[in-house]
Amino acid sequence: MSRTSFRLALTGLAAGLSLALFQPAAQAAEGGFKPPQLSWSFSGPFGKFDRAQLQRGFKVYKEVCASCHGASLVAFRNLSQPGGPEFTPGQVAALAGTYQIKDGPNDQGEMFDRPGRPADRFPSPFPNEQAARAAQGGAYPPDFSVLAKARTYERGFPTFIFDIFTQYQEQGPDYIHALMVGYEEPPAGVTLLPGQNYNKYMPGHLIAMPKPLSDGQIEYPKGPDGKAPVPETVDQYARDVAAFMVWMAEPHLEARKRMGLQVMAFLVIFAGLLYYTKKKVWSRMPDGSPAH
Amino acid sequence: MAHATDTSTGTTRRDFLMLATGAAGAVGLGAVVIPLISQLAPDAQTIAAGAPIDVDLAPIAEGQAIKLFWRGKLIFVRHRTKKEIDEAKAVDIATLRDPQTDEQRTKPGHEPFLIIYGNCTHLGCVPLGNAPGDPKGDFDGWFCPCHGSHYDSSGRIRKGPAPLNLPVPPYAFTADTKIKIG
Amino acid sequence: MSGHSSYVPKTGIERWLDARLPIIRLAHDSAVSYPVPRNLNYLWTFGGILVFMLVAQIVTGIILAMHYTANSLMAFNAVEHIMRDVNYGWLLRYLHSNGASMFFVAVYVHIFRGLYYGSYKAPREVLWILGVVIFLLMMATAFMGYVLPWGQMSFWGATVITNLFSALPVIGETIVTFLWGGYSVDNPTLNRFFSLHYLLPFMIFGVVVLHIWALHVVGQNNPTGVEVKNVQKDTVPFTPYATVKDIFGMVVFMILFSWFVFYQPNFMGHADNYIPANPAATPAHIVPEWYFLPFYAILRAIPDKLGGVMAMGGAIVVLAFLPWIDTSKVKSMSYRPIARQLFWMFLLVCIGLGYLGAMPADEPYVTISRILTVLYFGFFVALFIVGLFERPKALPTSIADAVLASANGGSAARVATAAAAEPNVKG
């Protein structure tokens, strides 16, 4: 077989597989607008979280979202681990102490409340899904622990193939941010039932959650000049909380990307060495004659 | 050699012995297989948990539907509107893929209540149509989002890949607005 | 390639062991002196890559099982526990989940390579059928593995696929109940799937041993499809020639693998599987893993349920009959002008079906799936017919000639005899 047709076969297979591989995942934006693609500090092969942003995002979560949304897989201690918001262990212990955690049973066989410890997980706002639904008019506020990975929108062909090379994978935070800023008056012809709200980016546009954020609602820590380093707007709150949610869903993202770089560098060098070894080995046949 | 002289009886006896031994082995093997296979079937607790349940239909307002679980399977209970009942009755059953009249799918005197299993007969997804905002399909019943099956207001398959109507679970009215499923 | 052994025990201990358990001889004969055609291209490194993937999946899988809990109430959180708390747990889990996809990437390249170069033809029928068995076992393993995280896609995928068995007449419903261990997909189902997911890789391993054994009996096919005639001229010993080339192929493949593991770990998964399983709500789109999509499209293309299941099964089983479906004596499609066109069309049809499998079951997708399903099976019919009349190009007389010809830029090429159909006699 000639070399060209071999190459043809190889590229054909590669192209074919890359086409077949990557079906669009679950659709979040069906019949909606595509969320705008934002630039995130943690995207790309060298991506890292912006500590200050995660700390602000935590503040938004704690002061607004946490009244309805749990994050039951995240422990207080995670807030001080490397690659996250990196609060100091002292701050984390103090924070955990402000929560009451149900523990027990004690010697009398009763459950009791005690102050939280860093090893405790965030307490959920509702004891169970039914209680949440009962309190929220039938809608269930989803848990935030992995939500940033559980939300996406249709990328479509051929964008999803380009995503392999651009490493775009921030559908989750883009969608979350878009949802926060996507509340609108319903267009003519759409009537809202009680408990429904209109959101441009929600699949189907009807969402039970009322607009959660408004400008100036959360006070960010002031910089040395006495002003908050970022604007206190819905857009900024949404970015910060979305980034925080990505960290909650993928707490080892930084370690993963860092190791990825090391592994890639090693493999490329190793492959290079192997390539020349292979060439050397194949330059002579077993009887010592030249290969061709 | 002694047995050379009475080959016939020896052979018979040996044949019988071989047969008996082989049969005993086969029986033993078969007996061993029974527990190995039957452990796969639902266990006693699962079966017990699948005992009949009582449901009160009074709280379901006209036009509303509830979902409940029985034996891990979803059941829809729909309080149908007059329009939906009329539509269900008006269908010429000769045109149906799985011909059944609305009378066969409800209990006499209790036509407003439709009680059916809530898993699409195609591949087991949950059709939409219970919540007020849900799509109800082209026939005022249910619409399965997985592969696009449409069910009418009697839970009968009208369009799409599903082969059968949504089955009616075994149930009986114990009072005017009370049923026992199972 | 069997029959002779060039192994000479050097030390006393080796001689002692060789007389009792000739295991070093076995290793020497199959991995050192084993002759490989000298004209193999890089598509032949995928066999070695697949062995690597199998071992990688088994190793990461055994470790994950040490931290996982197969219980419907705990499974989802157990996977998250691995991802969050276990040392390097995120790495092992992403290696395993992306490893499954990479395994299928490699196996599809391997299958299409075999298809193109006629590696299923005599005397390699048994080798090929064993490969189809491995493929089936891989699909079963991957399917059950995907259920274990107990997310929405796990649960609903399991529901859809197990329900396929209910299409069988009479015994269908019973089989489904026995698969579930209850009246629906539930905790007993998760438990038995975990058990079988742990078992099946070792069965794959066993069949792989048979596959390699069969390979070493008949020898490797090669891009010309001309059998080895002169071991001296046509082949090189496995070590170091094939060894170093295979390892190079593996490392290049690992770069691709790492790209996904470290940079796009969820690209080939579904966002819905990060939502815990909920029997009362179906995801908007139930989509199987990408490697099942072509078969899923065939399933959905047939309007009848039993017919769909039969077509899907048939699409895989038909591969096992390829050695007898293809009527041409010429192995490599490089020398088969018509069959080669068919091959590329078949590849496109498979890709098209894969795309359609991910689309909702609406028009125009349904109609296109039906057309492509017909074309999928049509390929096998066409292969049967084309072999009867196709005039193959002249084959090289031997592998060594082919190597020489391509080294000389193909000008001195094809010294071949017009006696196109080479004899299928083993050298």
XYZ file of C-alpha atoms in Angstrom, chain A residues 1 6 8-10 12-13 16-17 19-27 30 45 73-74 77 121 145-146 149-152 157 160 163-165 167-169 248-252 255-257 259-261 263-264 267-268 270-271 274-275 277-278 281-282 284-286 291-292, chain C residues 38 41-43 76-77 80 83-85 88 90-91 94 105 108-109 112 116-117 223-224 236-237 240-242 244-245 247-248 251 254-255 258-272 274-275 285 287-288 290 293 334-335 344 347 351 355 358-359 403 407:
132
model
C 0.000 0.000 0.000
C -2.076 5.142 4.146
C -5.423 9.205 3.639
C -6.687 6.277 5.660
C -5.247 7.707 8.838
C -9.931 9.769 7.309
C -10.151 7.711 10.444
C -14.226 10.388 11.155
C -13.743 9.571 14.779
C -16.849 13.754 14.089
C -18.545 10.723 15.506
C -17.181 11.111 18.994
C -18.540 14.175 20.305
C -22.241 14.321 20.385
C -23.696 17.396 21.934
C -24.483 16.806 25.583
C -27.717 17.495 27.368
C -29.327 20.669 26.326
C -33.138 24.432 24.220
C -4.400 24.812 30.015
C -20.770 17.776 49.446
C -18.571 20.740 50.370
C -12.300 22.782 55.545
C -20.179 19.903 55.486
C -22.111 20.968 44.982
C -21.688 19.827 41.372
C -20.922 20.544 35.870
C -24.580 19.539 35.659
C -25.638 22.533 33.588
C -24.739 23.049 29.978
C -21.993 21.055 15.090
C -18.263 21.056 19.680
C -14.040 22.855 21.618
C -11.629 19.918 21.758
C -8.844 22.145 20.554
C -10.533 23.472 25.503
C -13.767 25.387 25.901
C -15.663 23.684 28.685
C -17.172 23.640 44.363
C -17.853 21.265 41.478
C -14.187 20.773 40.596
C -12.085 21.573 43.694
C -8.946 19.995 42.213
C -3.927 20.582 40.509
C -5.340 18.779 37.477
C -4.257 21.392 34.977
C -0.244 18.051 36.476
C -1.557 17.985 32.924
C 1.191 20.317 31.837
C 2.461 14.995 32.003
C 2.192 16.514 28.535
C 5.078 12.526 27.158
C 6.173 14.776 24.311
C 9.478 10.704 25.811
C 7.700 10.299 22.474
C 11.140 6.894 21.289
C 10.724 8.190 17.770
C 15.112 5.158 18.964
C 12.573 3.586 16.676
C 16.285 0.377 15.317
C 14.503 0.291 11.977
C 19.005 -1.776 9.808
C 17.431 -5.170 9.305
C 18.291 -8.035 11.665
C 16.407 -1.285 5.714
C 15.785 -0.106 2.179
C 8.268 -5.604 8.089
C 2.123 0.760 9.361
C 1.179 2.625 12.539
C -2.394 1.371 12.396
C -23.456 9.217 43.631
C -21.798 10.646 46.715
C -17.891 12.554 44.533
C -13.317 13.131 43.257
C -12.963 15.374 46.318
C -11.376 13.540 49.212
C -5.414 11.598 43.530
C -9.936 12.869 40.746
C -7.065 11.593 38.587
C -11.010 10.731 35.229
C -11.395 5.111 20.071
C -12.702 1.398 16.408
C -9.418 2.246 14.706
C -11.618 -0.395 10.714
C -9.688 -2.164 5.288
C -6.838 -4.644 5.056
C -0.912 -3.638 4.373
C -0.419 -5.654 1.180
C 11.566 -8.699 11.434
C 11.654 -10.073 14.978
C 13.141 -4.764 19.175
C 11.407 -3.751 15.946
C 7.714 -4.018 16.817
C 9.789 0.014 20.075
C 7.278 0.989 17.417
C 5.608 1.751 22.577
C 6.040 4.867 20.473
C 2.982 7.124 24.080
C -1.285 8.676 25.754
C -0.831 12.297 24.719
C -3.977 12.976 28.677
C -5.429 15.871 26.737
C -8.886 14.709 27.722
C -8.057 13.557 31.247
C -6.311 16.750 32.293
C -7.942 19.399 30.128
C -11.361 18.165 29.008
C -12.286 15.452 31.495
C -16.037 15.856 31.057
C -16.074 16.415 27.325
C -17.183 12.891 26.518
C -19.597 12.585 29.421
C -23.027 14.059 29.912
C -23.820 17.015 32.142
C -26.975 15.222 33.256
C -23.894 15.122 37.568
C -27.531 15.129 38.673
C -32.510 13.754 25.993
C -28.250 9.783 24.985
C -25.919 6.822 25.379
C -20.753 8.270 22.089
C -24.464 6.060 19.152
C -5.554 -1.034 -1.401
C -5.731 -3.428 -4.327
C -14.913 4.827 2.861
C -17.011 4.687 7.435
C -20.086 8.428 11.470
C -24.251 11.805 14.737
C -27.205 11.914 19.415
C -30.022 13.825 17.766
C 8.827 -2.559 0.781
C 11.338 2.720 -0.989
